[in-house]
Amino acid sequence: MKRSVLVTALALSQVTLVQVNTGAAQDQPGAMNQGQMSRLDRDGNGAVDRPEYQAFMTSAFTNMDRNKDGSLRSEEVAQILDGKQFAATDADRDGKLSQTEFLNRVMADFQSADRSGDGSLQ
């Protein structure tokens, strides 16, 4: 996927794709393998559409929120986000990621990765 860093997080069946934009243009050839695509492709049409991705990322947020306080602290995501990535996602700079901040970031990254502009990743 383009212009983002592929980050793995524990969620659902233990692997979630989370994209966090770092501002660097990076190509990630083969960033999402077929098994990962299949896991996200709930309707089996061979593509991950925006609603499927958002539903998966909402679940990922819930699974990563270990203390169930409705936000992600840096220690909860330390294995998947470095300090720079965390800060870039923490829009209000309060030291934690709300579900809205998290979803805004991953959905913006989805849009960037959607090279065809058709609302799906293939």
Coordinates of N, CA and C in Angstrom, one line a residue:
M1 N 0.8 -1.2 0.0 CA 0.0 0.0 0.0 C 0.9 1.2 0.0
K2 N 0.4 2.3 -0.5 CA 1.2 3.4 -0.8 C 1.0 4.5 0.2
R3 N 2.2 5.2 0.5 CA 2.2 6.4 1.4 C 1.8 6.0 2.8
S4 N 2.1 4.9 3.2 CA 1.8 4.5 4.6 C 2.7 3.4 5.1
V5 N 2.6 3.1 6.3 CA 3.4 2.0 7.0 C 2.4 1.0 7.4
L6 N 2.7 -0.3 7.0 CA 1.8 -1.4 7.3 C 2.2 -1.8 8.7
V7 N 1.2 -1.8 9.6 CA 1.4 -2.2 11.0 C 0.5 -3.3 11.4
T8 N 1.0 -4.3 12.0 CA 0.1 -5.4 12.5 C -0.3 -5.2 13.9
A9 N -1.5 -5.5 14.2 CA -2.1 -5.3 15.6 C -2.9 -6.6 15.9
L10 N -3.0 -6.9 17.2 CA -3.8 -8.0 17.6 C -5.3 -7.6 17.5
A11 N -6.1 -8.4 16.8 CA -7.5 -8.1 16.7 C -8.2 -9.3 16.0
L12 N -9.4 -9.5 16.3 CA -10.3 -10.6 15.8 C -9.5 -11.9 15.8
S13 N -9.1 -12.4 14.6 CA -8.3 -13.6 14.6 C -6.8 -13.4 14.7
Q14 N -6.5 -12.4 15.5 CA -5.1 -12.1 15.9 C -4.3 -11.3 14.9
V15 N -4.7 -11.0 13.7 CA -3.9 -10.1 12.9 C -4.9 -9.1 12.2
T16 N -4.5 -7.9 12.4 CA -5.3 -6.8 11.8 C -4.3 -5.9 11.0
L17 N -4.8 -5.4 9.9 CA -4.0 -4.5 9.2 C -4.4 -3.1 9.5
V18 N -3.4 -2.3 10.0 CA -3.6 -0.9 10.4 C -2.6 -0.1 9.6
Q19 N -3.1 0.9 9.0 CA -2.2 1.8 8.2 C -2.1 3.1 9.0
V20 N -0.9 3.5 9.2 CA -0.7 4.8 9.8 C 0.1 5.7 8.9
N21 N -0.4 6.8 8.5 CA 0.3 7.6 7.6 C 1.5 8.3 8.3
T22 N 2.7 8.3 7.8 CA 3.8 8.9 8.4 C 4.2 10.1 7.5
G23 N 3.5 10.4 6.5 CA 3.9 11.5 5.6 C 5.0 11.1 4.6
A24 N 5.6 10.0 4.7 CA 6.6 9.6 3.8 C 6.0 8.7 2.7
A25 N 6.4 9.0 1.5 CA 5.9 8.2 0.4 C 6.6 6.9 0.3
Q26 N 6.0 5.8 0.7 CA 6.6 4.5 0.7 C 5.7 3.6 0.0
D27 N 6.3 2.8 -0.9 CA 5.5 1.7 -1.5 C 5.7 0.5 -0.7
Q28 N 4.6 -0.2 -0.5 CA 4.7 -1.5 0.3 C 4.2 -2.6 -0.7
P29 N 5.1 -3.1 -1.5 CA 4.7 -4.1 -2.5 C 4.2 -5.4 -1.7
G30 N 3.1 -5.9 -2.1 CA 2.5 -7.0 -1.4 C 2.1 -6.8 0.0
A31 N 1.8 -5.5 0.4 CA 1.5 -5.2 1.7 C 0.4 -6.0 2.4
M32 N -0.6 -6.3 1.6 CA -1.7 -7.1 2.1 C -1.7 -8.4 1.3
N33 N -1.4 -9.5 1.9 CA -1.4 -10.8 1.2 C -2.9 -11.3 1.0
Q34 N -3.0 -12.4 0.3 CA -4.3 -12.9 0.0 C -5.1 -13.4 1.2
G35 N -4.4 -14.0 2.1 CA -5.0 -14.5 3.4 C -5.6 -13.3 4.2
Q36 N -4.8 -12.2 4.2 CA -5.3 -11.0 4.9 C -6.5 -10.4 4.2
M37 N -6.4 -10.4 2.9 CA -7.5 -9.8 2.1 C -8.8 -10.7 2.4
S38 N -8.6 -12.0 2.4 CA -9.8 -12.8 2.6 C -10.4 -12.6 4.0
R39 N -9.6 -12.4 5.0 CA -10.1 -12.2 6.3 C -10.9 -10.9 6.4
L40 N -10.5 -9.9 5.7 CA -11.3 -8.6 5.7 C -12.5 -8.6 4.7
D41 N -12.4 -9.4 3.7 CA -13.4 -9.4 2.6 C -14.6 -10.3 3.1
R42 N -15.5 -9.6 3.8 CA -16.6 -10.3 4.4 C -17.6 -10.9 3.4
D43 N -17.8 -10.2 2.3 CA -18.8 -10.6 1.3 C -18.3 -11.5 0.3
G44 N -17.0 -11.8 0.3 CA -16.3 -12.7 -0.6 C -16.3 -12.3 -2.0
N45 N -16.3 -10.9 -2.3 CA -16.3 -10.5 -3.7 C -14.9 -10.2 -4.2
G46 N -13.9 -10.6 -3.4 CA -12.5 -10.4 -3.9 C -11.9 -9.1 -3.7
A47 N -12.6 -8.2 -3.0 CA -12.1 -6.9 -2.7 C -12.5 -6.5 -1.3
V48 N -11.8 -5.6 -0.6 CA -12.1 -5.1 0.7 C -12.7 -3.7 0.4
D49 N -14.0 -3.6 0.7 CA -14.6 -2.2 0.5 C -14.5 -1.4 1.8
R50 N -14.8 -0.2 1.6 CA -14.7 0.8 2.7 C -15.5 0.3 4.0
P51 N -16.8 -0.1 3.9 CA -17.5 -0.5 5.0 C -16.9 -1.7 5.7
E52 N -16.4 -2.7 4.9 CA -15.7 -3.9 5.5 C -14.5 -3.5 6.3
Y53 N -13.7 -2.6 5.7 CA -12.5 -2.1 6.3 C -12.8 -1.4 7.6
Q54 N -13.8 -0.5 7.6 CA -14.1 0.3 8.8 C -14.7 -0.6 9.9
A55 N -15.5 -1.6 9.5 CA -16.0 -2.5 10.5 C -14.8 -3.3 11.2
F56 N -13.9 -3.7 10.4 CA -12.8 -4.5 10.9 C -11.9 -3.6 11.8
M57 N -11.7 -2.4 11.4 CA -10.8 -1.5 12.2 C -11.5 -1.1 13.5
T58 N -12.8 -1.0 13.4 CA -13.6 -0.7 14.7 C -13.4 -1.8 15.7
S59 N -13.5 -3.0 15.2 CA -13.2 -4.2 16.0 C -11.8 -4.2 16.5
A60 N -10.8 -3.9 15.6 CA -9.4 -3.9 16.0 C -9.2 -2.9 17.1
F61 N -9.8 -1.7 17.1 CA -9.7 -0.7 18.1 C -10.2 -1.3 19.5
T62 N -11.3 -1.9 19.4 CA -11.9 -2.5 20.7 C -10.9 -3.6 21.2
N63 N -10.4 -4.4 20.4 CA -9.4 -5.5 20.8 C -8.1 -4.9 21.3
M64 N -7.7 -3.8 20.8 CA -6.4 -3.2 21.2 C -6.6 -2.5 22.5
D65 N -7.8 -2.0 22.8 CA -8.1 -1.2 24.0 C -8.1 -2.2 25.2
R66 N -7.0 -2.6 25.7 CA -6.9 -3.7 26.7 C -7.5 -3.3 28.0
N67 N -7.4 -2.0 28.4 CA -8.0 -1.6 29.7 C -9.5 -1.1 29.5
K68 N -10.0 -1.2 28.3 CA -11.4 -0.9 28.0 C -11.8 0.5 28.5
D69 N -11.0 1.5 28.3 CA -11.3 2.9 28.7 C -11.8 3.7 27.5
G70 N -11.9 3.1 26.3 CA -12.4 3.8 25.2 C -11.4 4.6 24.4
S71 N -10.1 4.4 24.8 CA -9.0 5.0 24.1 C -7.8 4.1 24.1
L72 N -6.9 4.4 23.2 CA -5.6 3.6 23.1 C -4.5 4.5 23.6
R73 N -3.8 4.0 24.6 CA -2.6 4.7 25.1 C -1.4 4.1 24.4
S74 N -0.3 4.8 24.4 CA 0.9 4.4 23.7 C 1.4 3.0 24.1
E75 N 1.2 2.7 25.4 CA 1.7 1.4 25.8 C 0.8 0.2 25.3
E76 N -0.5 0.5 25.0 CA -1.4 -0.5 24.4 C -1.0 -0.8 23.0
V77 N -0.4 0.1 22.3 CA -0.1 -0.1 20.9 C 1.4 0.0 20.6
A78 N 2.2 -0.1 21.7 CA 3.7 0.1 21.5 C 4.3 -0.9 20.6
Q79 N 3.7 -2.1 20.5 CA 4.3 -3.1 19.6 C 4.0 -2.8 18.1
I80 N 3.0 -2.0 17.8 CA 2.6 -1.7 16.5 C 2.8 -0.3 16.0
L81 N 2.9 0.7 16.9 CA 3.1 2.1 16.6 C 4.3 2.6 17.3
D82 N 5.2 3.2 16.5 CA 6.3 3.9 17.2 C 5.8 5.3 17.7
G83 N 6.6 6.0 18.4 CA 6.2 7.3 19.0 C 5.8 8.3 17.9
K84 N 6.5 8.3 16.8 CA 6.1 9.3 15.7 C 4.8 8.9 15.1
Q85 N 4.5 7.6 14.9 CA 3.2 7.2 14.3 C 2.1 7.5 15.3
F86 N 2.3 7.2 16.6 CA 1.3 7.5 17.6 C 1.0 9.0 17.6
A87 N 2.0 9.8 17.6 CA 1.8 11.3 17.7 C 1.1 11.8 16.4
A88 N 1.4 11.2 15.3 CA 0.7 11.6 14.0 C -0.7 11.3 14.0
T89 N -1.1 10.3 14.8 CA -2.5 9.8 14.8 C -3.3 10.6 15.9
D90 N -2.6 11.0 17.0 CA -3.2 11.7 18.1 C -3.5 13.2 17.7
A91 N -4.6 13.4 17.0 CA -4.9 14.7 16.5 C -5.0 15.8 17.5
D92 N -5.6 15.5 18.7 CA -5.8 16.5 19.7 C -4.7 16.6 20.7
R93 N -3.6 15.8 20.5 CA -2.4 15.8 21.3 C -2.7 15.6 22.8
D94 N -3.6 14.7 23.1 CA -3.9 14.4 24.5 C -3.2 13.2 25.1
G95 N -2.4 12.6 24.3 CA -1.6 11.4 24.7 C -2.3 10.1 24.6
K96 N -3.5 10.1 24.0 CA -4.2 8.9 23.8 C -5.0 9.0 22.4
L97 N -5.3 7.8 21.9 CA -6.1 7.8 20.6 C -7.5 7.5 20.9
S98 N -8.4 8.4 20.6 CA -9.8 8.0 20.6 C -10.2 7.1 19.5
Q99 N -11.3 6.5 19.5 CA -11.8 5.7 18.4 C -11.9 6.6 17.2
T100 N -12.4 7.8 17.3 CA -12.5 8.7 16.2 C -11.2 9.0 15.6
E101 N -10.2 9.3 16.4 CA -8.8 9.6 15.8 C -8.3 8.4 15.1
F102 N -8.4 7.2 15.7 CA -7.9 6.0 15.1 C -8.6 5.7 13.8
L103 N -10.0 5.8 13.8 CA -10.7 5.5 12.5 C -10.5 6.6 11.5
N104 N -10.3 7.9 11.9 CA -10.0 8.9 10.9 C -8.7 8.6 10.2
R105 N -7.7 8.1 11.0 CA -6.4 7.8 10.4 C -6.5 6.6 9.4
V106 N -7.0 5.5 9.9 CA -7.0 4.3 9.1 C -7.9 4.5 7.9
M107 N -9.0 5.2 8.0 CA -9.9 5.4 6.8 C -9.2 6.4 5.8
A108 N -8.5 7.4 6.3 CA -7.7 8.2 5.4 C -6.7 7.4 4.6
D109 N -6.0 6.5 5.4 CA -5.1 5.6 4.7 C -5.7 4.7 3.7
F110 N -6.9 4.2 4.1 CA -7.7 3.4 3.1 C -7.9 4.2 1.8
Q111 N -8.3 5.4 2.0 CA -8.6 6.2 0.8 C -7.3 6.4 0.0
S112 N -6.2 6.7 0.6 CA -4.9 6.8 -0.1 C -4.5 5.5 -0.8
A113 N -4.8 4.4 -0.2 CA -4.4 3.1 -0.8 C -5.4 2.7 -1.9
D114 N -6.6 3.3 -2.0 CA -7.5 3.0 -3.0 C -7.1 3.7 -4.3
R115 N -6.2 3.2 -5.0 CA -5.6 3.8 -6.2 C -6.6 4.0 -7.3
S116 N -7.6 3.2 -7.4 CA -8.6 3.3 -8.5 C -9.7 4.3 -8.1
G117 N -9.8 4.6 -6.8 CA -10.9 5.5 -6.4 C -12.3 4.9 -6.3
D118 N -12.4 3.5 -6.4 CA -13.7 2.9 -6.4 C -14.2 2.5 -5.1
G119 N -13.5 2.8 -4.0 CA -14.0 2.5 -2.7 C -13.7 1.1 -2.2
S120 N -12.7 0.5 -2.9 CA -12.3 -0.9 -2.5 C -10.8 -1.1 -2.7
L121 N -10.3 -2.1 -2.0 CA -8.9 -2.5 -2.2 C -8.9 -3.9 -2.7
Q122 N -8.1 -4.1 -3.7 CA -8.1 -5.5 -4.4 C -6.7 -6.0 -4.3

